[in-house]
Amino acid sequence: MNIRTLFLTLLIGVSIPAAVSSAEMIDTHMHFQLAPTRDPEGSLRTALAIMDKHGIGRSLLMPPPIVSASARTYYDIDDMAFVVRQHPQRFALLGGSRLNIMIHETPAASVDAAKKASFRAQADAVVAAGAVGFGEIAIHHVSIPAMGSQHAYESVPADHPLLLQLADIAAELNMPVDLHFDLVPEDMPLPEVLRPNPLNPAKLEANAEPFKRFLAHNRQAKIIWSHVGFEPLLNRQPKRVAALLDAFPNLYMSFRLNRGGPNPAAAIDPEGKLKAQWQELILRYPERFMLGSDSFYDHNGISRGSSEEGLANLRMLVESLPEPVRSAVASGNAVRLYRLDR
């Protein structure tokens, strides 16, 4: 352990694992696109080629937060088991489509012992299928017009009883929850850019306080809040992120960096460089950040989510950081939190 590593270890109170090399990255949040063409083997071939191109040593594959088992895009962990069988050192799996559907189909007031037992059975099935975590689970998910008319709007109270139960299960099993949560600090009109999709409501209601109750419910539950650095509501600005990380030691975040922008919530500037306030934030919390592209791979390439430009931006972020923080954010934190084999 060098002097800088020792200093950071003493400063933050944890040991930061070193990555296999500073160049290797772990993408903790990616998907297969299985509609209109359902070709998971083709998605796998595409993912491997693009991972190799960008120095991504391993990816965590998960279903997006689907709200109906009848959707053409539906899949869960059992549909992806072949990926890990064929490439155990390149992929790990998260699962949770059935959990997300149950959460969004079940009114909070109707959750009883039978519903909780059914939810636990579904969570146990995800674990039995070989998951390293639960995800992608949505609390609040705005619909993005550029993602197509089927890109769902989803919203449930963050302190929904099944979400609190999932936190308890995650804490018990030491398995992180990958979470999609579009933050609304106070009531706000829907941003103009989101208005072309009629699935979105005209007004977004404040959801920060229920989210804090969710995080506080079981502080042993590791919550990975995805898509920091590029998100549609532009509310996850550095000061707000820092306040939440200070208040909730069980909260972690993964970067999605599709593009840069002038708003403080964008982690990179319009020229594609990491902003100073975001670098300072990462250096302040080096054990709390990871990479999560949100790329959707199909048989022809990346169909939506983060493009190869976004993957290049993740590489830029990593290379902008000093060691040992670079290795921690690139891969070491993911290895530690998801208990991945080297």
mmCIF file of C-alpha atoms in Angstrom:
data_model
loop_
_atom_site.group_PDB
_atom_site.id
_atom_site.type_symbol
_atom_site.label_atom_id
_atom_site.label_comp_id
_atom_site.label_asym_id
_atom_site.label_seq_id
_atom_site.Cartn_x
_atom_site.Cartn_y
_atom_site.Cartn_z
ATOM 1 C CA MET A 1 0.000 0.000 0.000
ATOM 2 C CA ASN A 2 1.532 3.301 -1.079
ATOM 3 C CA ILE A 3 1.416 6.523 0.916
ATOM 4 C CA ARG A 4 -1.570 7.978 -0.972
ATOM 5 C CA THR A 5 -3.567 4.765 -0.580
ATOM 6 C CA LEU A 6 -2.766 4.707 3.139
ATOM 7 C CA PHE A 7 -3.846 8.335 3.475
ATOM 8 C CA LEU A 8 -7.181 7.725 1.740
ATOM 9 C CA THR A 9 -7.759 4.563 3.745
ATOM 10 C CA LEU A 10 -7.303 6.486 6.976
ATOM 11 C CA LEU A 11 -9.386 9.392 5.680
ATOM 12 C CA ILE A 12 -12.476 7.420 4.617
ATOM 13 C CA GLY A 13 -12.181 4.521 7.011
ATOM 14 C CA VAL A 14 -12.204 1.746 4.406
ATOM 15 C CA SER A 15 -9.641 0.004 2.286
ATOM 16 C CA ILE A 16 -10.011 0.736 -1.433
ATOM 17 C CA PRO A 17 -9.324 -2.401 -3.475
ATOM 18 C CA ALA A 18 -6.984 -1.897 -6.380
ATOM 19 C CA ALA A 19 -8.256 -2.865 -9.810
ATOM 20 C CA VAL A 20 -6.500 -5.543 -11.844
ATOM 21 C CA SER A 21 -5.049 -2.633 -13.786
ATOM 22 C CA SER A 22 -5.841 1.053 -13.918
ATOM 23 C CA ALA A 23 -7.059 0.558 -17.492
ATOM 24 C CA GLU A 24 -9.708 -2.073 -16.734
ATOM 25 C CA MET A 25 -13.258 -0.911 -16.110
ATOM 26 C CA ILE A 26 -16.304 -2.687 -14.706
ATOM 27 C CA ASP A 27 -19.625 -1.533 -16.106
ATOM 28 C CA THR A 28 -22.093 -2.079 -13.268
ATOM 29 C CA HIS A 29 -25.243 -1.262 -15.254
ATOM 30 C CA MET A 30 -25.965 -2.557 -18.763
ATOM 31 C CA HIS A 31 -28.832 -4.248 -20.606
ATOM 32 C CA PHE A 32 -29.703 -6.370 -23.606
ATOM 33 C CA GLN A 33 -32.236 -4.908 -26.053
ATOM 34 C CA LEU A 34 -34.568 -7.758 -27.005
ATOM 35 C CA ALA A 35 -37.211 -5.974 -29.086
ATOM 36 C CA PRO A 36 -38.158 -5.786 -31.872
ATOM 37 C CA THR A 37 -35.559 -8.511 -32.529
ATOM 38 C CA ARG A 38 -35.165 -10.986 -29.700
ATOM 39 C CA ASP A 39 -31.603 -12.197 -30.179
ATOM 40 C CA PRO A 40 -29.830 -12.442 -26.811
ATOM 41 C CA GLU A 41 -26.923 -14.373 -28.334
ATOM 42 C CA GLY A 42 -26.450 -11.530 -30.821
ATOM 43 C CA SER A 43 -26.614 -9.002 -27.970
ATOM 44 C CA LEU A 44 -23.910 -10.975 -26.169
ATOM 45 C CA ARG A 45 -21.606 -10.960 -29.209
ATOM 46 C CA THR A 46 -22.077 -7.211 -29.615
ATOM 47 C CA ALA A 47 -21.455 -6.541 -25.929
ATOM 48 C CA LEU A 48 -18.216 -8.522 -25.876
ATOM 49 C CA ALA A 49 -16.862 -6.729 -28.930
ATOM 50 C CA ILE A 50 -17.672 -3.265 -27.580
ATOM 51 C CA MET A 51 -16.433 -4.132 -24.089
ATOM 52 C CA ASP A 52 -13.104 -5.225 -25.578
ATOM 53 C CA LYS A 53 -12.897 -2.020 -27.623
ATOM 54 C CA HIS A 54 -13.357 0.196 -24.552
ATOM 55 C CA GLY A 55 -11.378 -1.786 -21.973
ATOM 56 C CA ILE A 56 -14.387 -3.020 -20.007
ATOM 57 C CA GLY A 57 -13.243 -6.185 -18.293
ATOM 58 C CA ARG A 58 -16.611 -7.150 -16.848
ATOM 59 C CA SER A 59 -20.212 -5.993 -17.075
ATOM 60 C CA LEU A 60 -23.166 -6.420 -14.753
ATOM 61 C CA LEU A 61 -26.123 -7.366 -16.927
ATOM 62 C CA MET A 62 -29.628 -6.673 -15.660
ATOM 63 C CA PRO A 63 -33.144 -6.209 -17.028
ATOM 64 C CA PRO A 64 -34.438 -2.653 -17.262
ATOM 65 C CA PRO A 65 -37.280 -1.740 -14.883
ATOM 66 C CA ILE A 66 -40.066 -3.479 -16.782
ATOM 67 C CA VAL A 67 -43.646 -2.987 -15.578
ATOM 68 C CA SER A 68 -45.382 -5.864 -17.373
ATOM 69 C CA ALA A 69 -44.454 -9.494 -17.938
ATOM 70 C CA SER A 70 -46.294 -9.314 -21.265
ATOM 71 C CA ALA A 71 -44.042 -6.567 -22.633
ATOM 72 C CA ARG A 72 -41.999 -7.511 -25.701
ATOM 73 C CA THR A 73 -38.897 -6.290 -23.895
ATOM 74 C CA TYR A 74 -39.504 -8.490 -20.827
ATOM 75 C CA TYR A 75 -36.713 -10.648 -19.470
ATOM 76 C CA ASP A 76 -35.294 -11.516 -16.086
ATOM 77 C CA ILE A 77 -32.205 -13.177 -14.720
ATOM 78 C CA ASP A 78 -33.189 -16.725 -15.692
ATOM 79 C CA ASP A 79 -33.325 -15.649 -19.355
ATOM 80 C CA MET A 80 -29.714 -14.429 -19.132
ATOM 81 C CA ALA A 81 -28.110 -17.339 -17.265
ATOM 82 C CA PHE A 82 -26.389 -18.555 -20.450
ATOM 83 C CA VAL A 83 -24.271 -15.383 -20.500
ATOM 84 C CA VAL A 84 -22.481 -16.245 -17.264
ATOM 85 C CA ARG A 85 -22.232 -19.926 -18.162
ATOM 86 C CA GLN A 86 -20.380 -18.994 -21.351
ATOM 87 C CA HIS A 87 -18.326 -16.080 -19.960
ATOM 88 C CA PRO A 88 -18.101 -16.292 -16.168
ATOM 89 C CA GLN A 89 -15.194 -13.856 -15.967
ATOM 90 C CA ARG A 90 -16.787 -11.226 -18.190
ATOM 91 C CA PHE A 91 -20.309 -10.939 -16.770
ATOM 92 C CA ALA A 92 -22.334 -11.080 -13.583
ATOM 93 C CA LEU A 93 -26.116 -10.868 -13.336
ATOM 94 C CA LEU A 94 -28.689 -8.848 -11.442
ATOM 95 C CA GLY A 95 -32.362 -9.733 -11.457
ATOM 96 C CA GLY A 96 -35.585 -8.093 -10.512
ATOM 97 C CA SER A 97 -38.167 -7.715 -13.297
ATOM 98 C CA ARG A 98 -40.733 -9.687 -11.324
ATOM 99 C CA LEU A 99 -39.932 -7.694 -8.193
ATOM 100 C CA ASN A 100 -40.311 -4.383 -10.019
ATOM 101 C CA ILE A 101 -43.636 -5.495 -11.495
ATOM 102 C CA MET A 102 -44.936 -6.507 -8.064
ATOM 103 C CA ILE A 103 -43.911 -3.185 -6.542
ATOM 104 C CA HIS A 104 -45.660 -1.170 -9.240
ATOM 105 C CA GLU A 105 -48.770 -3.342 -9.437
ATOM 106 C CA THR A 106 -49.399 -3.437 -5.679
ATOM 107 C CA PRO A 107 -51.027 -0.477 -3.909
ATOM 108 C CA ALA A 108 -49.099 0.264 -0.725
ATOM 109 C CA ALA A 109 -52.222 -0.090 1.436
ATOM 110 C CA SER A 110 -52.886 -3.609 0.130
ATOM 111 C CA VAL A 111 -49.539 -5.110 1.176
ATOM 112 C CA ASP A 112 -50.253 -7.872 3.686
ATOM 113 C CA ALA A 113 -48.413 -10.934 4.986
ATOM 114 C CA ALA A 114 -49.359 -13.011 1.940
ATOM 115 C CA LYS A 115 -48.084 -10.373 -0.480
ATOM 116 C CA LYS A 116 -44.842 -10.064 1.478
ATOM 117 C CA ALA A 117 -44.392 -13.839 1.398
ATOM 118 C CA SER A 118 -44.906 -13.847 -2.365
ATOM 119 C CA PHE A 119 -42.431 -10.995 -2.776
ATOM 120 C CA ARG A 120 -39.854 -12.826 -0.676
ATOM 121 C CA ALA A 121 -40.310 -15.949 -2.783
ATOM 122 C CA GLN A 122 -39.612 -13.955 -5.936
ATOM 123 C CA ALA A 123 -36.513 -12.402 -4.366
ATOM 124 C CA ASP A 124 -35.271 -15.834 -3.315
ATOM 125 C CA ALA A 125 -35.750 -17.032 -6.897
ATOM 126 C CA VAL A 126 -33.525 -14.186 -8.113
ATOM 127 C CA VAL A 127 -30.861 -15.209 -5.614
ATOM 128 C CA ALA A 128 -31.133 -18.897 -6.565
ATOM 129 C CA ALA A 129 -30.598 -17.957 -10.216
ATOM 130 C CA GLY A 130 -27.147 -16.603 -9.333
ATOM 131 C CA ALA A 131 -27.706 -12.878 -8.942
ATOM 132 C CA VAL A 132 -25.087 -10.654 -7.338
ATOM 133 C CA GLY A 133 -27.723 -7.977 -6.694
ATOM 134 C CA PHE A 134 -31.289 -6.839 -7.302
ATOM 135 C CA GLY A 135 -32.015 -4.555 -10.217
ATOM 136 C CA GLU A 136 -32.933 -2.545 -12.041
ATOM 137 C CA ILE A 137 -35.650 -1.408 -9.630
ATOM 138 C CA ALA A 138 -37.521 1.843 -10.349
ATOM 139 C CA ILE A 139 -39.032 4.229 -7.835
ATOM 140 C CA HIS A 140 -39.523 7.168 -10.194
ATOM 141 C CA HIS A 141 -38.730 6.763 -13.887
ATOM 142 C CA VAL A 142 -39.668 9.492 -16.348
ATOM 143 C CA SER A 143 -40.348 8.557 -19.941
ATOM 144 C CA ILE A 144 -37.783 9.878 -22.424
ATOM 145 C CA PRO A 145 -39.246 10.675 -25.866
ATOM 146 C CA ALA A 146 -35.999 9.769 -27.626
ATOM 147 C CA MET A 147 -36.237 6.264 -26.143
ATOM 148 C CA GLY A 148 -39.529 5.575 -27.932
ATOM 149 C CA SER A 149 -43.213 5.445 -27.125
ATOM 150 C CA GLN A 150 -42.819 2.275 -25.048
ATOM 151 C CA HIS A 151 -40.385 3.881 -22.600
ATOM 152 C CA ALA A 152 -42.525 3.686 -19.480
ATOM 153 C CA TYR A 153 -43.319 6.314 -16.905
ATOM 154 C CA GLU A 154 -43.120 4.643 -13.474
ATOM 155 C CA SER A 155 -43.766 6.064 -10.026
ATOM 156 C CA VAL A 156 -44.358 4.568 -6.585
ATOM 157 C CA PRO A 157 -43.748 6.022 -3.123
ATOM 158 C CA ALA A 158 -40.129 5.446 -2.152
ATOM 159 C CA ASP A 159 -41.316 4.163 1.229
ATOM 160 C CA HIS A 160 -43.663 1.611 -0.363
ATOM 161 C CA PRO A 161 -43.795 -1.467 1.941
ATOM 162 C CA LEU A 162 -42.356 -3.778 -0.720
ATOM 163 C CA LEU A 163 -39.422 -1.429 -1.325
ATOM 164 C CA LEU A 164 -38.747 -1.396 2.413
ATOM 165 C CA GLN A 165 -38.950 -5.192 2.411
ATOM 166 C CA LEU A 166 -36.478 -5.320 -0.472
ATOM 167 C CA ALA A 167 -34.072 -3.177 1.551
ATOM 168 C CA ASP A 168 -34.365 -5.650 4.427
ATOM 169 C CA ILE A 169 -33.734 -8.607 2.111
ATOM 170 C CA ALA A 170 -30.753 -6.842 0.534
ATOM 171 C CA ALA A 171 -29.275 -6.143 3.975
ATOM 172 C CA GLU A 172 -29.846 -9.715 5.152
ATOM 173 C CA LEU A 173 -28.160 -11.207 2.073
ATOM 174 C CA ASN A 174 -25.531 -8.479 1.595
ATOM 175 C CA MET A 175 -26.693 -7.974 -2.004
ATOM 176 C CA PRO A 176 -26.909 -4.424 -3.403
ATOM 177 C CA VAL A 177 -30.040 -2.939 -4.965
ATOM 178 C CA ASP A 178 -29.528 -1.075 -8.253
ATOM 179 C CA LEU A 179 -32.076 1.719 -8.233
ATOM 180 C CA HIS A 180 -33.548 4.080 -10.821
ATOM 181 C CA PHE A 181 -34.844 7.186 -9.088
ATOM 182 C CA ASP A 182 -35.481 10.479 -10.862
ATOM 183 C CA LEU A 183 -35.248 12.961 -8.022
ATOM 184 C CA VAL A 184 -37.852 15.730 -7.599
ATOM 185 C CA PRO A 185 -36.774 17.892 -4.627
ATOM 186 C CA GLU A 186 -39.973 19.946 -4.816
ATOM 187 C CA ASP A 187 -43.076 19.985 -6.990
ATOM 188 C CA MET A 188 -42.120 21.036 -10.504
ATOM 189 C CA PRO A 189 -43.655 21.223 -13.966
ATOM 190 C CA LEU A 190 -42.584 18.559 -16.398
ATOM 191 C CA PRO A 191 -39.527 19.838 -18.318
ATOM 192 C CA GLU A 192 -40.368 20.902 -21.842
ATOM 193 C CA VAL A 193 -38.032 18.321 -23.350
ATOM 194 C CA LEU A 194 -40.134 15.525 -21.829
ATOM 195 C CA ARG A 195 -43.523 16.869 -22.920
ATOM 196 C CA PRO A 196 -43.666 15.107 -26.314
ATOM 197 C CA ASN A 197 -44.255 11.806 -24.530
ATOM 198 C CA PRO A 198 -47.848 11.743 -23.177
ATOM 199 C CA LEU A 199 -46.972 9.029 -20.662
ATOM 200 C CA ASN A 200 -45.401 11.667 -18.417
ATOM 201 C CA PRO A 201 -47.631 13.723 -16.090
ATOM 202 C CA ALA A 202 -47.744 17.484 -16.589
ATOM 203 C CA LYS A 203 -46.567 18.019 -13.007
ATOM 204 C CA LEU A 204 -43.957 16.048 -11.062
ATOM 205 C CA GLU A 205 -44.538 15.727 -7.330
ATOM 206 C CA ALA A 206 -41.763 16.073 -4.753
ATOM 207 C CA ASN A 207 -40.289 12.712 -3.768
ATOM 208 C CA ALA A 208 -37.091 13.473 -1.832
ATOM 209 C CA GLU A 209 -38.429 12.910 1.688
ATOM 210 C CA PRO A 210 -39.884 9.416 1.050
ATOM 211 C CA PHE A 211 -36.575 8.531 -0.609
ATOM 212 C CA LYS A 212 -34.699 9.547 2.526
ATOM 213 C CA ARG A 213 -37.046 7.350 4.564
ATOM 214 C CA PHE A 214 -36.255 4.461 2.235
ATOM 215 C CA LEU A 215 -32.498 4.964 2.650
ATOM 216 C CA ALA A 216 -32.824 5.238 6.421
ATOM 217 C CA HIS A 217 -35.100 2.203 6.786
ATOM 218 C CA ASN A 218 -32.218 -0.297 6.882
ATOM 219 C CA ARG A 219 -28.787 1.259 6.817
ATOM 220 C CA GLN A 220 -27.191 -2.134 6.197
ATOM 221 C CA ALA A 221 -28.809 -2.240 2.752
ATOM 222 C CA LYS A 222 -26.415 -1.117 0.030
ATOM 223 C CA ILE A 223 -28.283 1.080 -2.434
ATOM 224 C CA ILE A 224 -26.686 1.830 -5.820
ATOM 225 C CA TRP A 225 -28.413 4.920 -7.220
ATOM 226 C CA SER A 226 -27.752 4.695 -10.940
ATOM 227 C CA HIS A 227 -27.342 7.349 -13.658
ATOM 228 C CA VAL A 228 -25.571 10.099 -11.746
ATOM 229 C CA GLY A 229 -23.855 12.638 -13.994
ATOM 230 C CA PHE A 230 -26.434 12.534 -16.788
ATOM 231 C CA GLU A 231 -30.113 12.404 -15.885
ATOM 232 C CA PRO A 232 -33.223 13.999 -17.399
ATOM 233 C CA LEU A 233 -34.469 16.184 -14.534
ATOM 234 C CA LEU A 234 -31.066 17.780 -13.833
ATOM 235 C CA ASN A 235 -31.664 17.725 -10.080
ATOM 236 C CA ARG A 236 -28.704 15.637 -8.902
ATOM 237 C CA GLN A 237 -26.277 18.503 -8.526
ATOM 238 C CA PRO A 238 -23.009 18.120 -6.594
ATOM 239 C CA LYS A 239 -24.138 19.845 -3.380
ATOM 240 C CA ARG A 240 -27.305 17.749 -3.224
ATOM 241 C CA VAL A 241 -25.371 14.551 -3.975
ATOM 242 C CA ALA A 242 -22.826 15.363 -1.251
ATOM 243 C CA ALA A 243 -25.559 15.998 1.324
ATOM 244 C CA LEU A 244 -27.158 12.615 0.621
ATOM 245 C CA LEU A 245 -23.832 10.773 0.714
ATOM 246 C CA ASP A 246 -23.049 12.441 4.042
ATOM 247 C CA ALA A 247 -26.417 11.502 5.505
ATOM 248 C CA PHE A 248 -26.591 7.915 4.242
ATOM 249 C CA PRO A 249 -23.388 5.846 4.355
ATOM 250 C CA ASN A 250 -25.251 2.976 2.640
ATOM 251 C CA LEU A 251 -25.808 5.055 -0.520
ATOM 252 C CA TYR A 252 -23.594 4.580 -3.589
ATOM 253 C CA MET A 253 -23.852 5.899 -7.148
ATOM 254 C CA SER A 254 -22.908 4.820 -10.656
ATOM 255 C CA PHE A 255 -22.009 7.275 -13.411
ATOM 256 C CA ARG A 256 -23.802 7.452 -16.763
ATOM 257 C CA LEU A 257 -22.120 10.016 -19.016
ATOM 258 C CA ASN A 258 -23.921 10.071 -22.351
ATOM 259 C CA ARG A 259 -23.129 13.733 -22.970
ATOM 260 C CA GLY A 260 -21.880 16.868 -21.278
ATOM 261 C CA GLY A 261 -23.795 20.043 -20.552
ATOM 262 C CA PRO A 262 -23.656 23.364 -18.711
ATOM 263 C CA ASN A 263 -26.110 22.425 -15.937
ATOM 264 C CA PRO A 264 -24.294 21.511 -12.681
ATOM 265 C CA ALA A 265 -26.049 18.102 -12.683
ATOM 266 C CA ALA A 266 -24.055 17.142 -15.786
ATOM 267 C CA ALA A 267 -20.725 15.737 -14.625
ATOM 268 C CA ILE A 268 -18.904 16.642 -17.821
ATOM 269 C CA ASP A 269 -18.848 19.959 -19.635
ATOM 270 C CA PRO A 270 -19.974 20.545 -23.242
ATOM 271 C CA GLU A 271 -16.414 19.854 -24.413
ATOM 272 C CA GLY A 272 -16.461 16.421 -22.780
ATOM 273 C CA LYS A 273 -14.216 17.123 -19.777
ATOM 274 C CA LEU A 274 -14.925 16.192 -16.163
ATOM 275 C CA LYS A 275 -16.017 19.276 -14.248
ATOM 276 C CA ALA A 276 -13.865 20.340 -11.301
ATOM 277 C CA GLN A 277 -16.725 20.189 -8.768
ATOM 278 C CA TRP A 278 -17.460 16.594 -9.768
ATOM 279 C CA GLN A 279 -13.826 15.561 -9.530
ATOM 280 C CA GLU A 280 -13.711 17.114 -6.057
ATOM 281 C CA LEU A 281 -16.832 15.154 -5.119
ATOM 282 C CA ILE A 282 -15.337 11.858 -6.299
ATOM 283 C CA LEU A 283 -12.123 12.539 -4.403
ATOM 284 C CA ARG A 284 -14.159 13.305 -1.281
ATOM 285 C CA TYR A 285 -16.083 10.017 -1.557
ATOM 286 C CA PRO A 286 -13.746 7.693 -3.495
ATOM 287 C CA GLU A 287 -15.401 4.521 -2.163
ATOM 288 C CA ARG A 288 -18.931 5.546 -3.157
ATOM 289 C CA PHE A 289 -18.807 5.855 -6.970
ATOM 290 C CA MET A 290 -18.759 3.332 -9.802
ATOM 291 C CA LEU A 291 -19.396 3.222 -13.552
ATOM 292 C CA GLY A 292 -22.779 2.273 -15.023
ATOM 293 C CA SER A 293 -23.188 2.932 -18.733
ATOM 294 C CA ASP A 294 -26.903 2.088 -19.163
ATOM 295 C CA SER A 295 -26.056 0.801 -22.655
ATOM 296 C CA PHE A 296 -28.655 -1.419 -24.373
ATOM 297 C CA TYR A 297 -26.939 -3.977 -26.622
ATOM 298 C CA ASP A 298 -28.693 -5.666 -29.531
ATOM 299 C CA HIS A 299 -27.372 -7.802 -32.382
ATOM 300 C CA ASN A 300 -26.373 -4.715 -34.391
ATOM 301 C CA GLY A 301 -24.750 -2.515 -31.754
ATOM 302 C CA ILE A 302 -25.904 -0.229 -28.949
ATOM 303 C CA SER A 303 -29.544 0.507 -29.703
ATOM 304 C CA ARG A 304 -30.298 3.068 -26.980
ATOM 305 C CA GLY A 305 -29.118 4.371 -23.648
ATOM 306 C CA SER A 306 -25.443 5.204 -23.506
ATOM 307 C CA SER A 307 -23.715 5.133 -26.906
ATOM 308 C CA GLU A 308 -20.067 4.432 -27.509
ATOM 309 C CA GLU A 309 -19.560 8.152 -26.911
ATOM 310 C CA GLY A 310 -20.907 7.549 -23.420
ATOM 311 C CA LEU A 311 -18.473 4.670 -22.902
ATOM 312 C CA ALA A 312 -15.607 6.894 -24.050
ATOM 313 C CA ASN A 313 -16.777 9.506 -21.543
ATOM 314 C CA LEU A 314 -16.597 6.916 -18.749
ATOM 315 C CA ARG A 315 -13.020 6.200 -19.821
ATOM 316 C CA MET A 316 -12.283 9.940 -19.752
ATOM 317 C CA LEU A 317 -13.680 10.173 -16.212
ATOM 318 C CA VAL A 318 -11.511 7.305 -15.019
ATOM 319 C CA GLU A 319 -8.373 8.709 -16.599
ATOM 320 C CA SER A 320 -9.081 12.117 -15.037
ATOM 321 C CA LEU A 321 -8.697 10.693 -11.530
ATOM 322 C CA PRO A 322 -5.477 10.116 -9.589
ATOM 323 C CA GLU A 323 -4.558 6.725 -8.238
ATOM 324 C CA PRO A 324 -5.778 4.942 -6.155
ATOM 325 C CA VAL A 325 -9.159 6.618 -6.692
ATOM 326 C CA ARG A 326 -8.965 5.801 -10.405
ATOM 327 C CA SER A 327 -8.780 2.077 -9.741
ATOM 328 C CA ALA A 328 -11.488 2.244 -7.086
ATOM 329 C CA VAL A 329 -14.000 3.972 -9.357
ATOM 330 C CA ALA A 330 -13.032 1.979 -12.455
ATOM 331 C CA SER A 331 -13.461 -1.438 -10.866
ATOM 332 C CA GLY A 332 -12.392 -1.806 -7.246
ATOM 333 C CA ASN A 333 -15.577 -0.489 -5.669
ATOM 334 C CA ALA A 334 -17.680 -2.770 -7.851
ATOM 335 C CA VAL A 335 -15.604 -5.785 -6.863
ATOM 336 C CA ARG A 336 -16.047 -4.945 -3.186
ATOM 337 C CA LEU A 337 -19.755 -4.102 -3.184
ATOM 338 C CA TYR A 338 -20.884 -6.923 -5.460
ATOM 339 C CA ARG A 339 -18.341 -9.389 -4.039
ATOM 340 C CA LEU A 340 -17.042 -10.270 -7.487
ATOM 341 C CA ASP A 341 -14.329 -12.828 -8.069
ATOM 342 C CA ARG A 342 -11.124 -11.575 -9.599
#
